[in-house]
mmCIF file of C-alpha atoms in Angstrom:
data_model
loop_
_atom_site.group_PDB
_atom_site.id
_atom_site.type_symbol
_atom_site.label_atom_id
_atom_site.label_comp_id
_atom_site.label_asym_id
_atom_site.label_seq_id
_atom_site.Cartn_x
_atom_site.Cartn_y
_atom_site.Cartn_z
ATOM 1 C CA GLY A 1 -13.040 -9.872 -13.265
ATOM 2 C CA ALA A 2 -9.355 -10.545 -12.841
ATOM 3 C CA GLY A 3 -7.322 -8.660 -10.278
ATOM 4 C CA VAL A 4 -4.311 -6.449 -10.841
ATOM 5 C CA SER A 5 -1.505 -8.299 -12.571
ATOM 6 C CA GLN A 6 2.149 -7.394 -12.820
ATOM 7 C CA SER A 7 4.970 -8.749 -14.928
ATOM 8 C CA PRO A 8 7.574 -9.937 -14.602
ATOM 9 C CA ARG A 9 7.209 -11.212 -11.056
ATOM 10 C CA TYR A 10 10.968 -11.309 -10.635
ATOM 11 C CA LYS A 11 13.659 -9.394 -12.458
ATOM 12 C CA VAL A 12 17.402 -9.512 -12.015
ATOM 13 C CA ALA A 13 19.316 -6.723 -13.699
ATOM 14 C CA LYS A 14 22.958 -5.887 -13.839
ATOM 15 C CA ARG A 15 23.819 -2.423 -12.626
ATOM 16 C CA GLY A 16 23.479 0.015 -15.486
ATOM 17 C CA GLN A 17 20.816 -1.943 -17.371
ATOM 18 C CA ASP A 18 17.390 -0.543 -18.185
ATOM 19 C CA VAL A 19 14.275 -2.376 -16.977
ATOM 20 C CA ALA A 20 10.561 -2.107 -17.728
ATOM 21 C CA LEU A 21 7.896 -3.263 -15.297
ATOM 22 C CA ARG A 22 4.338 -3.762 -16.442
ATOM 23 C CA CYS A 23 1.051 -3.344 -14.591
ATOM 24 C CA ASP A 24 -2.383 -4.458 -15.830
ATOM 25 C CA PRO A 25 -5.017 -2.839 -13.602
ATOM 26 C CA ILE A 26 -8.515 -4.089 -13.006
ATOM 27 C CA SER A 27 -10.604 -3.386 -16.088
ATOM 28 C CA GLY A 28 -12.359 -0.040 -15.868
ATOM 29 C CA HIS A 29 -10.285 1.279 -12.980
ATOM 30 C CA VAL A 30 -9.520 4.917 -13.541
ATOM 31 C CA SER A 31 -6.717 5.413 -11.050
ATOM 32 C CA LEU A 32 -3.382 3.627 -11.031
ATOM 33 C CA PHE A 33 -0.615 3.930 -8.478
ATOM 34 C CA TRP A 34 2.992 2.737 -8.305
ATOM 35 C CA TYR A 35 4.706 2.141 -4.973
ATOM 36 C CA GLN A 36 8.255 1.054 -4.129
ATOM 37 C CA GLN A 37 8.771 -1.290 -1.190
ATOM 38 C CA ALA A 38 12.345 -1.794 -0.030
ATOM 39 C CA LEU A 39 13.152 -4.892 1.999
ATOM 40 C CA GLY A 40 11.705 -4.668 5.492
ATOM 41 C CA GLN A 41 10.032 -1.328 4.815
ATOM 42 C CA GLY A 42 6.578 -0.054 4.117
ATOM 43 C CA PRO A 43 5.635 0.898 0.569
ATOM 44 C CA GLU A 44 6.443 4.386 -0.630
ATOM 45 C CA PHE A 45 4.442 6.265 -3.222
ATOM 46 C CA LEU A 46 6.087 6.787 -6.597
ATOM 47 C CA THR A 47 3.491 8.079 -9.035
ATOM 48 C CA TYR A 48 -0.226 8.280 -9.805
ATOM 49 C CA PHE A 49 -2.296 8.227 -12.995
ATOM 50 C CA GLN A 50 -5.882 9.153 -13.577
ATOM 51 C CA ASN A 51 -6.700 7.541 -16.904
ATOM 52 C CA GLU A 52 -3.732 8.419 -19.129
ATOM 53 C CA ALA A 53 -2.790 11.577 -17.245
ATOM 54 C CA GLN A 54 0.087 11.383 -14.816
ATOM 55 C CA LEU A 55 -1.173 13.701 -12.087
ATOM 56 C CA ASP A 56 1.524 13.191 -9.483
ATOM 57 C CA LYS A 57 5.074 11.998 -9.963
ATOM 58 C CA SER A 58 6.477 13.564 -6.834
ATOM 59 C CA GLY A 59 7.619 10.222 -5.419
ATOM 60 C CA LEU A 60 9.859 9.216 -8.304
ATOM 61 C CA PRO A 61 13.326 9.125 -6.718
ATOM 62 C CA SER A 62 15.298 10.360 -9.721
ATOM 63 C CA ASP A 63 15.023 11.189 -13.394
ATOM 64 C CA ARG A 64 16.048 7.608 -14.111
ATOM 65 C CA PHE A 65 12.497 6.597 -13.228
ATOM 66 C CA PHE A 66 9.781 7.097 -15.798
ATOM 67 C CA ALA A 67 6.178 5.864 -15.883
ATOM 68 C CA GLU A 68 3.535 5.933 -18.571
ATOM 69 C CA ARG A 69 -0.037 4.836 -19.161
ATOM 70 C CA PRO A 70 -0.652 5.887 -22.761
ATOM 71 C CA GLU A 71 -4.142 4.456 -23.258
ATOM 72 C CA GLY A 72 -5.380 4.773 -19.710
ATOM 73 C CA SER A 73 -5.130 1.078 -18.992
ATOM 74 C CA VAL A 74 -1.798 -0.780 -18.866
ATOM 75 C CA SER A 75 1.069 1.090 -17.244
ATOM 76 C CA THR A 76 4.808 0.655 -17.525
ATOM 77 C CA LEU A 77 7.388 1.776 -15.001
ATOM 78 C CA LYS A 78 10.799 2.149 -16.581
ATOM 79 C CA ILE A 79 14.055 2.461 -14.712
ATOM 80 C CA GLN A 80 17.101 3.510 -16.673
ATOM 81 C CA ARG A 81 20.692 2.740 -15.691
ATOM 82 C CA THR A 82 19.632 0.700 -12.684
ATOM 83 C CA GLN A 83 21.544 1.095 -9.432
ATOM 84 C CA GLN A 84 21.755 -1.247 -6.450
ATOM 85 C CA GLU A 85 19.536 1.057 -4.397
ATOM 86 C CA ASP A 86 16.747 0.439 -6.913
ATOM 87 C CA SER A 87 16.450 -3.132 -5.610
ATOM 88 C CA ALA A 88 12.951 -3.391 -4.166
ATOM 89 C CA VAL A 89 9.489 -4.751 -4.790
ATOM 90 C CA TYR A 90 7.477 -2.502 -7.074
ATOM 91 C CA LEU A 91 3.774 -2.607 -6.312
ATOM 92 C CA CYS A 92 1.008 -1.451 -8.601
ATOM 93 C CA ALA A 93 -2.501 -0.653 -7.384
ATOM 94 C CA SER A 94 -5.688 0.480 -9.071
ATOM 95 C CA SER A 95 -8.972 1.923 -7.907
ATOM 96 C CA SER A 96 -12.334 2.718 -9.425
ATOM 97 C CA ASP A 97 -13.937 6.109 -9.731
ATOM 98 C CA ARG A 98 -16.808 5.230 -7.418
ATOM 99 C CA ARG A 99 -14.689 3.722 -4.650
ATOM 100 C CA SER A 100 -11.543 5.744 -5.121
ATOM 101 C CA TYR A 101 -10.468 5.123 -1.534
ATOM 102 C CA GLU A 102 -10.129 1.376 -2.116
ATOM 103 C CA GLN A 103 -6.916 0.324 -3.813
ATOM 104 C CA TYR A 104 -6.413 -3.175 -5.165
ATOM 105 C CA PHE A 105 -2.847 -4.340 -5.341
ATOM 106 C CA GLY A 106 -0.975 -6.575 -7.714
ATOM 107 C CA PRO A 107 1.529 -9.199 -6.539
ATOM 108 C CA GLY A 108 4.469 -6.903 -7.181
ATOM 109 C CA THR A 109 7.667 -7.192 -9.186
ATOM 110 C CA ARG A 110 10.782 -7.993 -7.183
ATOM 111 C CA LEU A 111 13.721 -6.210 -8.801
ATOM 112 C CA THR A 112 17.222 -7.209 -7.810
ATOM 113 C CA VAL A 113 20.110 -5.155 -9.179
ATOM 114 C CA THR A 114 23.466 -6.914 -9.013
ATOM 115 C CA ALA B 1 3.090 16.289 5.522
ATOM 116 C CA GLN B 2 1.443 13.191 6.879
ATOM 117 C CA THR B 3 3.367 10.505 8.736
ATOM 118 C CA VAL B 4 2.368 7.071 9.999
ATOM 119 C CA THR B 5 4.200 5.338 12.844
ATOM 120 C CA GLN B 6 4.031 1.684 13.805
ATOM 121 C CA SER B 7 6.140 1.181 16.900
ATOM 122 C CA GLN B 8 5.979 -2.622 17.055
ATOM 123 C CA PRO B 9 8.276 -4.209 14.453
ATOM 124 C CA GLU B 10 7.342 -7.743 15.502
ATOM 125 C CA MET B 11 4.604 -9.369 17.536
ATOM 126 C CA SER B 12 3.472 -12.879 18.228
ATOM 127 C CA VAL B 13 0.283 -14.411 19.541
ATOM 128 C CA GLN B 14 -1.018 -17.871 20.298
ATOM 129 C CA GLU B 15 -3.686 -19.279 18.065
ATOM 130 C CA ALA B 16 -7.211 -18.351 19.246
ATOM 131 C CA GLU B 17 -5.975 -15.459 21.377
ATOM 132 C CA THR B 18 -6.391 -11.729 20.817
ATOM 133 C CA VAL B 19 -3.681 -9.326 19.708
ATOM 134 C CA THR B 20 -3.604 -5.562 19.223
ATOM 135 C CA LEU B 21 -1.353 -3.786 16.760
ATOM 136 C CA SER B 22 -0.608 -0.096 17.318
ATOM 137 C CA CYS B 23 -0.516 2.783 14.878
ATOM 138 C CA THR B 24 -0.217 6.526 15.349
ATOM 139 C CA TYR B 25 -0.272 9.175 12.681
ATOM 140 C CA ASP B 26 0.247 12.863 12.231
ATOM 141 C CA THR B 27 -1.787 15.126 9.990
ATOM 142 C CA SER B 28 -3.337 18.566 9.875
ATOM 143 C CA GLU B 29 -6.222 17.251 7.771
ATOM 144 C CA ASN B 30 -9.646 16.918 9.341
ATOM 145 C CA ASN B 31 -11.108 14.411 6.909
ATOM 146 C CA TYR B 32 -9.164 11.342 5.895
ATOM 147 C CA TYR B 33 -9.193 7.575 5.713
ATOM 148 C CA LEU B 34 -7.145 5.125 7.717
ATOM 149 C CA PHE B 35 -6.478 1.570 6.657
ATOM 150 C CA TRP B 36 -4.952 -1.641 7.839
ATOM 151 C CA TYR B 37 -3.471 -3.785 5.092
ATOM 152 C CA LYS B 38 -2.186 -7.326 5.416
ATOM 153 C CA GLN B 39 0.744 -8.633 3.374
ATOM 154 C CA PRO B 40 1.225 -12.410 3.691
ATOM 155 C CA PRO B 41 4.515 -13.999 2.652
ATOM 156 C CA SER B 42 3.214 -14.218 -0.948
ATOM 157 C CA ARG B 43 3.378 -10.403 -0.870
ATOM 158 C CA GLN B 44 -0.090 -9.594 -2.269
ATOM 159 C CA MET B 45 -1.315 -6.611 -0.255
ATOM 160 C CA ILE B 46 -4.863 -7.134 1.007
ATOM 161 C CA LEU B 47 -7.153 -4.576 2.615
ATOM 162 C CA VAL B 48 -8.192 -5.669 6.108
ATOM 163 C CA ILE B 49 -10.263 -2.758 7.343
ATOM 164 C CA ARG B 50 -11.002 0.895 6.622
ATOM 165 C CA GLN B 51 -11.989 3.773 8.909
ATOM 166 C CA GLU B 52 -13.310 7.143 7.797
ATOM 167 C CA ALA B 53 -12.197 9.906 10.130
ATOM 168 C CA TYR B 54 -15.571 11.625 10.264
ATOM 169 C CA LYS B 55 -17.212 8.479 11.607
ATOM 170 C CA GLN B 56 -17.042 8.099 15.356
ATOM 171 C CA GLN B 57 -18.018 4.458 15.311
ATOM 172 C CA ASN B 58 -15.091 2.067 15.151
ATOM 173 C CA ALA B 59 -15.002 -0.129 12.066
ATOM 174 C CA THR B 60 -15.292 -3.907 12.408
ATOM 175 C CA GLU B 61 -14.865 -6.717 9.886
ATOM 176 C CA ASN B 62 -15.542 -10.115 11.401
ATOM 177 C CA ARG B 63 -12.586 -10.870 13.724
ATOM 178 C CA PHE B 64 -10.902 -7.539 12.962
ATOM 179 C CA SER B 65 -11.795 -4.297 14.690
ATOM 180 C CA VAL B 66 -10.160 -0.949 15.213
ATOM 181 C CA ASN B 67 -9.865 1.485 18.086
ATOM 182 C CA PHE B 68 -9.872 4.890 16.423
ATOM 183 C CA GLN B 69 -8.976 7.811 18.692
ATOM 184 C CA LYS B 70 -9.044 10.891 16.485
ATOM 185 C CA ALA B 71 -7.859 13.402 19.081
ATOM 186 C CA ALA B 72 -4.935 11.185 20.020
ATOM 187 C CA LYS B 73 -4.298 10.327 16.351
ATOM 188 C CA SER B 74 -4.245 6.673 17.213
ATOM 189 C CA PHE B 75 -5.589 3.788 15.125
ATOM 190 C CA SER B 76 -4.994 0.327 16.574
ATOM 191 C CA LEU B 77 -6.071 -3.006 15.080
ATOM 192 C CA LYS B 78 -7.464 -5.789 17.227
ATOM 193 C CA ILE B 79 -7.475 -9.318 15.892
ATOM 194 C CA SER B 80 -9.692 -11.675 17.868
ATOM 195 C CA ASP B 81 -9.518 -15.483 17.792
ATOM 196 C CA SER B 82 -6.200 -15.358 15.933
ATOM 197 C CA GLN B 83 -5.728 -17.947 13.199
ATOM 198 C CA LEU B 84 -2.557 -19.327 11.625
ATOM 199 C CA GLY B 85 -3.543 -17.627 8.373
ATOM 200 C CA ASP B 86 -3.295 -14.254 10.095
ATOM 201 C CA THR B 87 0.495 -14.584 10.061
ATOM 202 C CA ALA B 88 1.645 -11.677 7.890
ATOM 203 C CA MET B 89 3.026 -8.160 7.816
ATOM 204 C CA TYR B 90 0.411 -5.611 8.806
ATOM 205 C CA PHE B 91 0.633 -2.063 7.538
ATOM 206 C CA CYS B 92 -1.226 0.972 8.768
ATOM 207 C CA ALA B 93 -1.865 3.570 6.055
ATOM 208 C CA PHE B 94 -3.318 7.082 5.699
ATOM 209 C CA MET B 95 -5.162 8.649 2.797
ATOM 210 C CA LYS B 96 -6.436 12.191 2.421
ATOM 211 C CA HIS B 97 -10.180 12.445 1.915
ATOM 212 C CA ALA B 98 -10.134 15.472 -0.371
ATOM 213 C CA GLY B 99 -8.678 15.840 -3.830
ATOM 214 C CA ASN B 100 -8.085 13.448 -6.649
ATOM 215 C CA ASN B 101 -4.802 11.959 -5.542
ATOM 216 C CA ARG B 102 -5.606 9.130 -3.228
ATOM 217 C CA LYS B 103 -2.041 8.088 -2.581
ATOM 218 C CA LEU B 104 -1.428 6.026 0.538
ATOM 219 C CA ILE B 105 1.086 7.023 3.200
ATOM 220 C CA TRP B 106 2.365 3.916 4.968
ATOM 221 C CA GLY B 107 3.899 2.890 8.253
ATOM 222 C CA LEU B 108 6.872 0.551 8.416
ATOM 223 C CA GLY B 109 4.717 -2.424 9.298
ATOM 224 C CA THR B 110 4.373 -4.960 12.089
ATOM 225 C CA SER B 111 5.305 -8.575 11.497
ATOM 226 C CA LEU B 112 2.721 -10.765 13.230
ATOM 227 C CA ALA B 113 3.362 -14.437 13.898
ATOM 228 C CA VAL B 114 0.471 -16.618 15.038
ATOM 229 C CA ASN B 115 1.810 -19.663 16.837
ATOM 230 C CA PRO B 116 -0.014 -23.006 17.052
#
């Protein structure tokens, strides 16, 4: 089926605005991951879901970051009161139960905070 | 905590030649996975090759192969017969084998340019 999709692909926000980033994983994939990739850096883990349960949110940089996956499929990463340091590409990945070591990535959402 | 180090920020190679990208890592785990991912300018991250730490045999995928040295905690990627489409950022990544959370720990990446 279709791969992982993310929307919007690009988002410009003024400092202080709230943003919501969406991830549609591959159908049937149990696990969903969010990563943050700053310019010129490698991705960094933010949070992980298994179905609707958020099992690890240790990578979220502050309480302004919030993620949910209420029905175990689509996930939303919300950033409140955006700051310039939040500017990055936000990558979503999903994996199946059988091949949990293999993550499939979406194209990312490039967030620019001005 | 696990760390992944890629010491070559940029590399270049002539088309059809061979290039090796380096990666070292640190972990106290005995079982784990190592990966090389490719991120072309379009930014979609693509899995290139995977190595399971308990396997002694080095993984190969067509023109891509790894040199996995577990004792030295080294995991280099060799690209043979380089093609223009290999131009991309290459990331080395680590994943624990045990437990439910299969989060990836990433290096900073190596930017590879294949020149015609």
